[in-house]
Amino acid sequence: VEPISLGLALAGGVLTGYISYPRLYCLFAECCSPKRSLSREALQKDLDSKLFGQHLAKKVILNALSGFISNPKPKKPLTLSLHGWTGTGKNFVSKIIAENIYEGGLNSDYVHLFVATLHFPHISNITLYKARDQLQSWIRGNVSACARSIFIFDEMDKMHAGLIDAIKPYLDYYDNLDGVSYQKAIFIFLSNAGAERITDVALDFWRSGKQREEIKLKDMEHALSVSAFNNKNSGFWHSSLIDRNLIDYFVPFLPLEYKHLKMCIRVEMQSRGYEVDEDIVSRVAEEMTFFPKEERVFSDKGCKTVFTKLDYYYDD
Ligand SMILES: Nc1ncnc2c1ncn2[C@@H]1O[C@H](COP(=O)(O)OP(=O)(O)OP(=O)(O)O)[C@@H](O)[C@H]1O
């Protein structure tokens, strides 16, 4: 089923149920409550125990989310832009955020994932108008059903400029648009834009013998401001969202090192019900490729493919 029509159908169903029998309904199904809260401690615990090597992302996400959710009257929706190398945890952290707000996490009726290259792979001038319209009514329908809706836009750097333009009004400081208020919604944008610059900073720290944890947000400011968006793919994104200050937080994801891969492998072993075997952990981690070529500091694919490599050792 096409996600946009599915979203709208669900939105309608939820709305009816919610209005007709609010209390009873919420006993049996997940509910969208305007007072939807978030436990800062639980989120912190989750981030600390599950997300490896991302001290900057942890800090920004924790503060941004807990501040936003505890604000009864936000002036605009929360917009987080997550940047970094492949396999460093951007999708993973979006899942953690969703789970901390809605029990169903990514499967919740109030959490919506949009992947431009999947949902609208080929857009011509003729189909753009229709796609824009669909995207806008999808957002409107879902926020009408639940003010605290979460939208995750993956592969933002590959998204058609016309579609980015279409979501802009919803990210802005409007009390309402056509009777719907978007101020409690959460938009999370994921991309690899800026990954090279983030990596350069991390590599500089490594080369000068400093701890990765010493990297401060301000060290990343430049990486995430000008150069990150100075490539032709994300140029429009830059001018339309960033110049207009529609993004509240830029969240850098650092490239992962050998020791982080080992942490990912251990977690996967445990989740498959195996005892952690340090010999296998090291062998799987060593099979990964690292860059730069001479120093071999960062994993090419982050933690992304370690799991399939693990299959080889448990294929009985
Ligand atoms: N920093 C991390 N800490 C713990 N696990 C991680 C981390 N990064 C990645 N992983 C693991 O690797 C998997 C793949 O990572 P994820 O999909 O989040 O990468 P991504 O940054 O979104 O990559 P891409 O840019 O290619 O979409 C996750 O589901 C998670 O299991």
mmCIF file of C-alpha atoms and ligand atoms in Angstrom:
data_model
loop_
_atom_site.group_PDB
_atom_site.id
_atom_site.type_symbol
_atom_site.label_atom_id
_atom_site.label_comp_id
_atom_site.label_asym_id
_atom_site.label_seq_id
_atom_site.Cartn_x
_atom_site.Cartn_y
_atom_site.Cartn_z
ATOM 1 C CA VAL A 1 0.000 0.000 0.000
ATOM 2 C CA GLU A 2 1.284 3.409 -0.895
ATOM 3 C CA PRO A 3 2.448 5.044 2.365
ATOM 4 C CA ILE A 4 0.680 8.295 1.762
ATOM 5 C CA SER A 5 -2.751 6.768 1.242
ATOM 6 C CA LEU A 6 -2.116 4.350 4.098
ATOM 7 C CA GLY A 7 -1.187 7.245 6.356
ATOM 8 C CA LEU A 8 -4.356 9.081 5.491
ATOM 9 C CA ALA A 9 -6.530 6.027 5.952
ATOM 10 C CA LEU A 10 -5.031 5.353 9.367
ATOM 11 C CA ALA A 11 -5.353 8.979 10.280
ATOM 12 C CA GLY A 12 -9.079 8.862 9.568
ATOM 13 C CA GLY A 13 -9.585 5.694 11.606
ATOM 14 C CA VAL A 14 -7.654 6.960 14.568
ATOM 15 C CA LEU A 15 -9.475 10.269 14.546
ATOM 16 C CA THR A 16 -12.896 8.632 14.626
ATOM 17 C CA GLY A 17 -11.945 6.283 17.426
ATOM 18 C CA TYR A 18 -10.345 8.988 19.423
ATOM 19 C CA ILE A 19 -13.324 11.316 19.250
ATOM 20 C CA SER A 20 -16.000 8.705 19.875
ATOM 21 C CA TYR A 21 -14.634 6.847 22.868
ATOM 22 C CA PRO A 22 -11.529 8.605 24.036
ATOM 23 C CA ARG A 23 -10.878 6.897 27.360
ATOM 24 C CA LEU A 24 -12.007 3.431 26.414
ATOM 25 C CA TYR A 25 -10.197 3.614 23.117
ATOM 26 C CA CYS A 26 -6.912 4.539 24.734
ATOM 27 C CA LEU A 27 -7.100 1.533 27.026
ATOM 28 C CA PHE A 28 -6.873 -0.818 24.082
ATOM 29 C CA ALA A 29 -4.902 1.029 21.479
ATOM 30 C CA GLU A 30 -2.085 3.453 21.169
ATOM 31 C CA CYS A 31 -3.380 6.968 21.578
ATOM 32 C CA CYS A 32 -2.308 10.374 20.493
ATOM 33 C CA SER A 33 -2.576 12.566 23.520
ATOM 34 C CA PRO A 34 -1.761 16.243 23.276
ATOM 35 C CA LYS A 35 0.006 15.784 26.617
ATOM 36 C CA ARG A 36 2.208 13.032 25.229
ATOM 37 C CA SER A 37 5.250 13.096 27.443
ATOM 38 C CA LEU A 38 8.788 11.893 27.273
ATOM 39 C CA SER A 39 10.976 10.665 30.083
ATOM 40 C CA ARG A 40 14.310 12.420 29.768
ATOM 41 C CA GLU A 41 15.903 9.771 31.980
ATOM 42 C CA ALA A 42 14.570 6.891 29.886
ATOM 43 C CA LEU A 43 15.749 8.527 26.656
ATOM 44 C CA GLN A 44 19.168 9.200 28.165
ATOM 45 C CA LYS A 45 19.426 5.617 29.342
ATOM 46 C CA ASP A 46 18.508 4.318 25.906
ATOM 47 C CA LEU A 47 20.982 6.567 24.139
ATOM 48 C CA ASP A 48 23.761 5.750 26.595
ATOM 49 C CA SER A 49 23.291 2.029 26.340
ATOM 50 C CA LYS A 50 22.497 1.650 22.631
ATOM 51 C CA LEU A 51 24.141 4.402 20.614
ATOM 52 C CA PHE A 52 27.928 4.033 20.372
ATOM 53 C CA GLY A 53 30.516 6.694 19.630
ATOM 54 C CA GLN A 54 28.114 9.582 19.153
ATOM 55 C CA HIS A 55 28.543 11.858 22.165
ATOM 56 C CA LEU A 56 27.546 14.984 20.209
ATOM 57 C CA ALA A 57 24.392 13.502 18.701
ATOM 58 C CA LYS A 58 23.345 12.127 22.099
ATOM 59 C CA LYS A 59 23.646 15.482 23.771
ATOM 60 C CA VAL A 60 21.840 17.503 21.107
ATOM 61 C CA ILE A 61 19.019 15.010 20.703
ATOM 62 C CA LEU A 62 18.419 14.654 24.421
ATOM 63 C CA ASN A 63 18.274 18.392 25.036
ATOM 64 C CA ALA A 64 16.314 19.228 21.905
ATOM 65 C CA LEU A 65 13.646 16.602 22.453
ATOM 66 C CA SER A 66 13.149 16.982 26.170
ATOM 67 C CA GLY A 67 13.003 20.785 25.833
ATOM 68 C CA PHE A 68 10.545 20.647 22.964
ATOM 69 C CA ILE A 69 8.208 18.080 24.445
ATOM 70 C CA SER A 70 8.006 19.781 27.806
ATOM 71 C CA ASN A 71 7.127 23.102 26.144
ATOM 72 C CA PRO A 72 3.314 23.402 26.172
ATOM 73 C CA LYS A 73 3.307 26.045 23.436
ATOM 74 C CA PRO A 74 6.136 25.617 20.956
ATOM 75 C CA LYS A 75 6.241 28.333 18.304
ATOM 76 C CA LYS A 76 7.181 25.981 15.529
ATOM 77 C CA PRO A 77 7.557 22.234 15.025
ATOM 78 C CA LEU A 78 10.845 20.679 16.074
ATOM 79 C CA THR A 79 13.143 20.133 13.110
ATOM 80 C CA LEU A 80 16.266 18.023 13.540
ATOM 81 C CA SER A 81 18.707 17.496 10.706
ATOM 82 C CA LEU A 82 20.905 14.426 11.198
ATOM 83 C CA HIS A 83 24.124 14.329 9.165
ATOM 84 C CA GLY A 84 26.913 11.850 8.823
ATOM 85 C CA TRP A 85 28.631 8.925 7.192
ATOM 86 C CA THR A 86 26.675 5.824 6.244
ATOM 87 C CA GLY A 87 25.975 3.303 9.010
ATOM 88 C CA THR A 88 26.732 5.651 11.890
ATOM 89 C CA GLY A 89 23.294 5.512 13.516
ATOM 90 C CA LYS A 90 21.032 8.155 11.971
ATOM 91 C CA ASN A 91 18.149 5.786 11.239
ATOM 92 C CA PHE A 92 18.882 3.935 14.444
ATOM 93 C CA VAL A 93 18.567 7.050 16.582
ATOM 94 C CA SER A 94 15.327 8.003 14.810
ATOM 95 C CA LYS A 95 13.992 4.636 15.895
ATOM 96 C CA ILE A 96 15.096 5.292 19.494
ATOM 97 C CA ILE A 97 13.367 8.693 19.434
ATOM 98 C CA ALA A 98 10.158 7.189 18.046
ATOM 99 C CA GLU A 99 10.185 4.429 20.673
ATOM 100 C CA ASN A 100 10.624 6.926 23.478
ATOM 101 C CA ILE A 101 7.588 8.895 22.394
ATOM 102 C CA TYR A 102 5.324 6.111 21.118
ATOM 103 C CA GLU A 103 5.278 2.538 22.331
ATOM 104 C CA GLY A 104 4.939 1.274 18.801
ATOM 105 C CA GLY A 105 8.093 3.129 17.730
ATOM 106 C CA LEU A 106 8.471 3.171 13.970
ATOM 107 C CA ASN A 107 5.323 1.077 13.646
ATOM 108 C CA SER A 108 3.214 3.595 15.527
ATOM 109 C CA ASP A 109 0.337 5.196 13.623
ATOM 110 C CA TYR A 110 1.818 8.560 14.547
ATOM 111 C CA VAL A 111 5.326 7.971 13.235
ATOM 112 C CA HIS A 112 5.799 8.342 9.489
ATOM 113 C CA LEU A 113 8.803 7.507 7.372
ATOM 114 C CA PHE A 114 9.271 9.108 3.996
ATOM 115 C CA VAL A 115 12.042 8.006 1.657
ATOM 116 C CA ALA A 116 12.082 10.265 -1.386
ATOM 117 C CA THR A 117 13.859 7.790 -3.639
ATOM 118 C CA LEU A 118 11.415 5.057 -2.688
ATOM 119 C CA HIS A 119 8.115 6.879 -2.513
ATOM 120 C CA PHE A 120 8.627 9.248 -5.431
ATOM 121 C CA PRO A 121 11.525 7.758 -7.388
ATOM 122 C CA HIS A 122 10.913 9.476 -10.713
ATOM 123 C CA ILE A 123 9.476 12.929 -10.725
ATOM 124 C CA SER A 124 8.939 14.784 -13.953
ATOM 125 C CA ASN A 125 7.521 18.261 -14.401
ATOM 126 C CA ILE A 126 4.129 16.693 -14.985
ATOM 127 C CA THR A 127 4.119 14.470 -11.907
ATOM 128 C CA LEU A 128 5.687 17.024 -9.568
ATOM 129 C CA TYR A 129 2.428 18.879 -9.027
ATOM 130 C CA LYS A 130 0.672 15.657 -8.050
ATOM 131 C CA ALA A 131 3.535 14.504 -5.828
ATOM 132 C CA ARG A 132 3.631 17.831 -4.005
ATOM 133 C CA ASP A 133 -0.073 17.674 -3.463
ATOM 134 C CA GLN A 134 0.094 14.127 -2.124
ATOM 135 C CA LEU A 135 2.952 14.945 0.197
ATOM 136 C CA GLN A 136 1.176 18.007 1.573
ATOM 137 C CA SER A 137 -2.106 16.230 2.162
ATOM 138 C CA TRP A 138 -0.228 13.342 3.775
ATOM 139 C CA ILE A 139 1.400 15.721 6.265
ATOM 140 C CA ARG A 140 -1.820 17.655 6.820
ATOM 141 C CA GLY A 141 -3.898 14.484 7.306
ATOM 142 C CA ASN A 142 -1.491 12.995 9.791
ATOM 143 C CA VAL A 143 -1.058 16.165 11.840
ATOM 144 C CA SER A 144 -4.832 16.732 11.906
ATOM 145 C CA ALA A 145 -5.175 13.254 13.375
ATOM 146 C CA CYS A 146 -2.321 13.712 15.827
ATOM 147 C CA ALA A 147 -0.618 17.005 16.573
ATOM 148 C CA ARG A 148 2.376 15.169 18.017
ATOM 149 C CA SER A 149 3.135 13.351 14.759
ATOM 150 C CA ILE A 150 6.704 12.396 13.950
ATOM 151 C CA PHE A 151 7.913 12.568 10.345
ATOM 152 C CA ILE A 152 11.229 11.045 9.349
ATOM 153 C CA PHE A 153 12.547 12.066 5.925
ATOM 154 C CA ASP A 154 15.364 9.761 4.870
ATOM 155 C CA GLU A 155 17.822 10.545 2.029
ATOM 156 C CA MET A 156 16.983 14.204 2.269
ATOM 157 C CA ASP A 157 19.938 15.080 0.044
ATOM 158 C CA LYS A 158 18.343 13.117 -2.778
ATOM 159 C CA MET A 159 14.934 14.696 -2.400
ATOM 160 C CA HIS A 160 13.525 16.670 -5.318
ATOM 161 C CA ALA A 161 13.747 20.435 -4.791
ATOM 162 C CA GLY A 162 10.047 20.811 -5.529
ATOM 163 C CA LEU A 163 9.160 18.426 -2.708
ATOM 164 C CA ILE A 164 11.387 20.214 -0.231
ATOM 165 C CA ASP A 165 9.609 23.377 -1.200
ATOM 166 C CA ALA A 166 6.287 21.666 -0.533
ATOM 167 C CA ILE A 167 7.099 20.826 3.092
ATOM 168 C CA LYS A 168 8.534 24.245 3.946
ATOM 169 C CA PRO A 169 5.312 25.905 5.150
ATOM 170 C CA TYR A 170 4.812 23.160 7.745
ATOM 171 C CA LEU A 171 8.188 23.825 9.340
ATOM 172 C CA ASP A 172 7.640 27.527 9.806
ATOM 173 C CA TYR A 173 6.352 29.756 12.612
ATOM 174 C CA TYR A 174 2.633 29.675 11.782
ATOM 175 C CA ASP A 175 -0.061 29.362 14.443
ATOM 176 C CA ASN A 176 -2.049 27.355 11.986
ATOM 177 C CA LEU A 177 -2.340 26.686 8.296
ATOM 178 C CA ASP A 178 -5.887 26.169 7.039
ATOM 179 C CA GLY A 179 -7.046 25.388 10.545
ATOM 180 C CA VAL A 180 -4.293 22.896 11.395
ATOM 181 C CA SER A 181 -1.468 23.658 13.816
ATOM 182 C CA TYR A 182 1.861 21.991 13.115
ATOM 183 C CA GLN A 183 3.687 23.378 16.136
ATOM 184 C CA LYS A 184 3.776 20.129 18.090
ATOM 185 C CA ALA A 185 4.973 17.959 15.245
ATOM 186 C CA ILE A 186 8.529 16.629 14.978
ATOM 187 C CA PHE A 187 10.394 16.515 11.661
ATOM 188 C CA ILE A 188 13.631 14.537 11.420
ATOM 189 C CA PHE A 189 15.724 14.857 8.265
ATOM 190 C CA LEU A 190 18.455 12.322 7.539
ATOM 191 C CA SER A 191 21.270 12.750 5.054
ATOM 192 C CA ASN A 192 24.905 12.105 4.253
ATOM 193 C CA ALA A 193 25.437 15.789 3.426
ATOM 194 C CA GLY A 194 28.433 17.114 5.308
ATOM 195 C CA ALA A 195 29.788 13.635 6.110
ATOM 196 C CA GLU A 196 33.201 14.366 4.581
ATOM 197 C CA ARG A 197 33.624 17.546 6.585
ATOM 198 C CA ILE A 198 32.522 15.852 9.815
ATOM 199 C CA THR A 199 35.037 13.113 9.087
ATOM 200 C CA ASP A 200 37.805 15.645 8.469
ATOM 201 C CA VAL A 201 37.234 17.148 11.901
ATOM 202 C CA ALA A 202 37.196 13.722 13.559
ATOM 203 C CA LEU A 203 40.381 12.782 11.715
ATOM 204 C CA ASP A 204 42.143 15.989 12.767
ATOM 205 C CA PHE A 205 41.365 15.178 16.385
ATOM 206 C CA TRP A 206 42.587 11.628 15.963
ATOM 207 C CA ARG A 207 45.808 12.725 14.273
ATOM 208 C CA SER A 208 46.589 15.195 17.005
ATOM 209 C CA GLY A 209 46.156 12.479 19.597
ATOM 210 C CA LYS A 210 43.020 13.944 21.150
ATOM 211 C CA GLN A 211 40.099 11.925 22.413
ATOM 212 C CA ARG A 212 37.084 11.804 20.132
ATOM 213 C CA GLU A 213 34.935 12.827 23.108
ATOM 214 C CA GLU A 214 36.817 16.120 23.218
ATOM 215 C CA ILE A 215 35.168 17.162 19.945
ATOM 216 C CA LYS A 216 32.700 19.930 20.727
ATOM 217 C CA LEU A 217 29.678 21.018 18.765
ATOM 218 C CA LYS A 218 31.383 24.260 17.888
ATOM 219 C CA ASP A 219 34.173 22.282 16.202
ATOM 220 C CA MET A 220 31.492 20.995 13.841
ATOM 221 C CA GLU A 221 29.795 24.288 13.197
ATOM 222 C CA HIS A 222 31.758 25.042 10.083
ATOM 223 C CA ALA A 223 31.434 21.490 8.801
ATOM 224 C CA LEU A 224 27.688 21.750 9.058
ATOM 225 C CA SER A 225 27.234 25.260 7.810
ATOM 226 C CA VAL A 226 28.830 26.261 4.571
ATOM 227 C CA SER A 227 30.758 23.406 3.073
ATOM 228 C CA ALA A 228 28.288 20.694 3.930
ATOM 229 C CA PHE A 229 25.741 22.099 1.624
ATOM 230 C CA ASN A 230 27.961 23.406 -1.070
ATOM 231 C CA ASN A 231 27.502 20.474 -3.348
ATOM 232 C CA LYS A 232 25.070 20.540 -6.174
ATOM 233 C CA ASN A 233 22.756 17.874 -4.773
ATOM 234 C CA SER A 234 21.974 19.616 -1.560
ATOM 235 C CA GLY A 235 22.216 23.173 -2.844
ATOM 236 C CA PHE A 236 18.523 23.784 -2.944
ATOM 237 C CA TRP A 237 18.014 22.245 0.448
ATOM 238 C CA HIS A 238 20.577 24.677 1.754
ATOM 239 C CA SER A 239 18.937 27.740 0.328
ATOM 240 C CA SER A 240 15.378 26.867 1.154
ATOM 241 C CA LEU A 241 15.477 25.326 4.617
ATOM 242 C CA ILE A 242 18.738 26.411 6.125
ATOM 243 C CA ASP A 243 18.841 30.031 5.029
ATOM 244 C CA ARG A 244 15.345 30.510 6.370
ATOM 245 C CA ASN A 245 16.311 29.046 9.747
ATOM 246 C CA LEU A 246 13.730 26.320 9.528
ATOM 247 C CA ILE A 247 16.132 23.732 10.922
ATOM 248 C CA ASP A 248 16.415 23.959 14.716
ATOM 249 C CA TYR A 249 19.342 21.582 15.260
ATOM 250 C CA PHE A 250 22.066 20.160 13.056
ATOM 251 C CA VAL A 251 23.165 16.875 14.537
ATOM 252 C CA PRO A 252 26.566 15.516 13.476
ATOM 253 C CA PHE A 253 27.218 11.763 13.451
ATOM 254 C CA LEU A 254 30.893 10.883 13.706
ATOM 255 C CA PRO A 255 32.422 8.080 11.630
ATOM 256 C CA LEU A 256 32.737 4.875 13.651
ATOM 257 C CA GLU A 257 36.028 3.287 14.709
ATOM 258 C CA TYR A 258 37.094 -0.343 15.116
ATOM 259 C CA LYS A 259 36.116 -0.392 18.801
ATOM 260 C CA HIS A 260 32.581 0.801 17.961
ATOM 261 C CA LEU A 261 32.168 -1.939 15.377
ATOM 262 C CA LYS A 262 33.058 -4.452 18.057
ATOM 263 C CA MET A 263 30.364 -2.974 20.291
ATOM 264 C CA CYS A 264 27.785 -3.319 17.485
ATOM 265 C CA ILE A 265 28.833 -6.934 16.886
ATOM 266 C CA ARG A 266 28.529 -7.839 20.578
ATOM 267 C CA VAL A 267 25.017 -6.385 20.731
ATOM 268 C CA GLU A 268 24.009 -8.349 17.649
ATOM 269 C CA MET A 269 25.411 -11.600 19.045
ATOM 270 C CA GLN A 270 23.467 -11.115 22.256
ATOM 271 C CA SER A 271 20.281 -10.256 20.427
ATOM 272 C CA ARG A 272 20.620 -13.512 18.462
ATOM 273 C CA GLY A 273 20.903 -15.385 21.749
ATOM 274 C CA TYR A 274 24.615 -16.268 21.498
ATOM 275 C CA GLU A 275 27.234 -15.779 24.139
ATOM 276 C CA VAL A 276 29.697 -13.090 23.193
ATOM 277 C CA ASP A 277 32.735 -14.721 21.624
ATOM 278 C CA GLU A 278 35.517 -12.136 21.561
ATOM 279 C CA ASP A 279 37.449 -14.093 18.968
ATOM 280 C CA ILE A 280 34.558 -13.908 16.493
ATOM 281 C CA VAL A 281 33.941 -10.255 17.416
ATOM 282 C CA SER A 282 37.508 -9.367 16.407
ATOM 283 C CA ARG A 283 37.431 -11.461 13.266
ATOM 284 C CA VAL A 284 34.207 -9.857 12.021
ATOM 285 C CA ALA A 285 35.457 -6.360 12.840
ATOM 286 C CA GLU A 286 38.719 -7.042 11.005
ATOM 287 C CA GLU A 287 36.855 -8.054 7.869
ATOM 288 C CA MET A 288 35.470 -4.534 7.547
ATOM 289 C CA THR A 289 37.249 -1.911 5.478
ATOM 290 C CA PHE A 290 38.615 1.242 7.030
ATOM 291 C CA PHE A 291 39.771 4.647 5.804
ATOM 292 C CA PRO A 292 41.969 6.646 5.212
ATOM 293 C CA LYS A 293 43.962 3.920 3.500
ATOM 294 C CA GLU A 294 47.173 4.384 5.479
ATOM 295 C CA GLU A 295 45.795 4.938 8.955
ATOM 296 C CA ARG A 296 42.643 2.797 8.761
ATOM 297 C CA VAL A 297 40.771 4.704 11.462
ATOM 298 C CA PHE A 298 37.128 4.794 10.403
ATOM 299 C CA SER A 299 34.821 2.109 9.121
ATOM 300 C CA ASP A 300 33.694 2.606 5.511
ATOM 301 C CA LYS A 301 30.207 1.354 6.205
ATOM 302 C CA GLY A 302 29.918 2.170 9.872
ATOM 303 C CA CYS A 303 28.120 -0.663 11.637
ATOM 304 C CA LYS A 304 25.899 -1.277 8.652
ATOM 305 C CA THR A 305 27.192 -4.565 7.276
ATOM 306 C CA VAL A 306 28.672 -6.164 10.372
ATOM 307 C CA PHE A 307 25.497 -8.143 10.900
ATOM 308 C CA THR A 308 25.578 -9.960 7.593
ATOM 309 C CA LYS A 309 29.253 -10.803 8.141
ATOM 310 C CA LEU A 310 28.281 -12.394 11.424
ATOM 311 C CA ASP A 311 25.964 -14.818 9.591
ATOM 312 C CA TYR A 312 29.015 -16.567 8.177
ATOM 313 C CA TYR A 313 30.156 -17.668 11.636
ATOM 314 C CA TYR A 314 26.796 -18.969 12.734
ATOM 315 C CA ASP A 315 25.707 -20.639 9.539
ATOM 316 C CA ASP A 316 25.016 -24.172 10.778
HETATM 317 N N1 LIG B 1 26.442 4.580 16.539
HETATM 318 C C1 LIG B 1 25.836 3.384 16.566
HETATM 319 N N2 LIG B 1 25.640 2.733 17.748
HETATM 320 C C2 LIG B 1 25.049 1.527 17.774
HETATM 321 N N3 LIG B 1 24.617 0.866 16.670
HETATM 322 C C3 LIG B 1 24.778 1.465 15.482
HETATM 323 C C4 LIG B 1 25.389 2.750 15.366
HETATM 324 N N4 LIG B 1 25.444 3.086 14.079
HETATM 325 C C5 LIG B 1 24.860 2.091 13.395
HETATM 326 N N5 LIG B 1 24.465 1.105 14.241
HETATM 327 C C6 LIG B 1 23.838 -0.169 13.860
HETATM 328 O O1 LIG B 1 23.918 -0.281 12.433
HETATM 329 C C7 LIG B 1 22.627 -0.296 11.842
HETATM 330 C C8 LIG B 1 22.646 0.571 10.605
HETATM 331 O O2 LIG B 1 22.802 1.936 10.978
HETATM 332 P P1 LIG B 1 21.823 3.107 10.498
HETATM 333 O O3 LIG B 1 20.793 2.539 9.562
HETATM 334 O O4 LIG B 1 21.302 3.836 11.665
HETATM 335 O O5 LIG B 1 22.842 3.976 9.672
HETATM 336 P P2 LIG B 1 22.584 5.387 8.963
HETATM 337 O O6 LIG B 1 23.506 6.359 9.607
HETATM 338 O O7 LIG B 1 21.146 5.713 8.961
HETATM 339 O O8 LIG B 1 23.145 5.062 7.497
HETATM 340 P P3 LIG B 1 22.726 5.650 6.041
HETATM 341 O O9 LIG B 1 23.300 7.024 5.925
HETATM 342 O O10 LIG B 1 23.383 4.704 5.085
HETATM 343 O O11 LIG B 1 21.222 5.607 5.955
HETATM 344 C C9 LIG B 1 21.680 0.196 12.928
HETATM 345 O O12 LIG B 1 20.412 -0.390 12.794
HETATM 346 C C10 LIG B 1 22.365 -0.224 14.208
HETATM 347 O O13 LIG B 1 22.039 -1.561 14.495
#
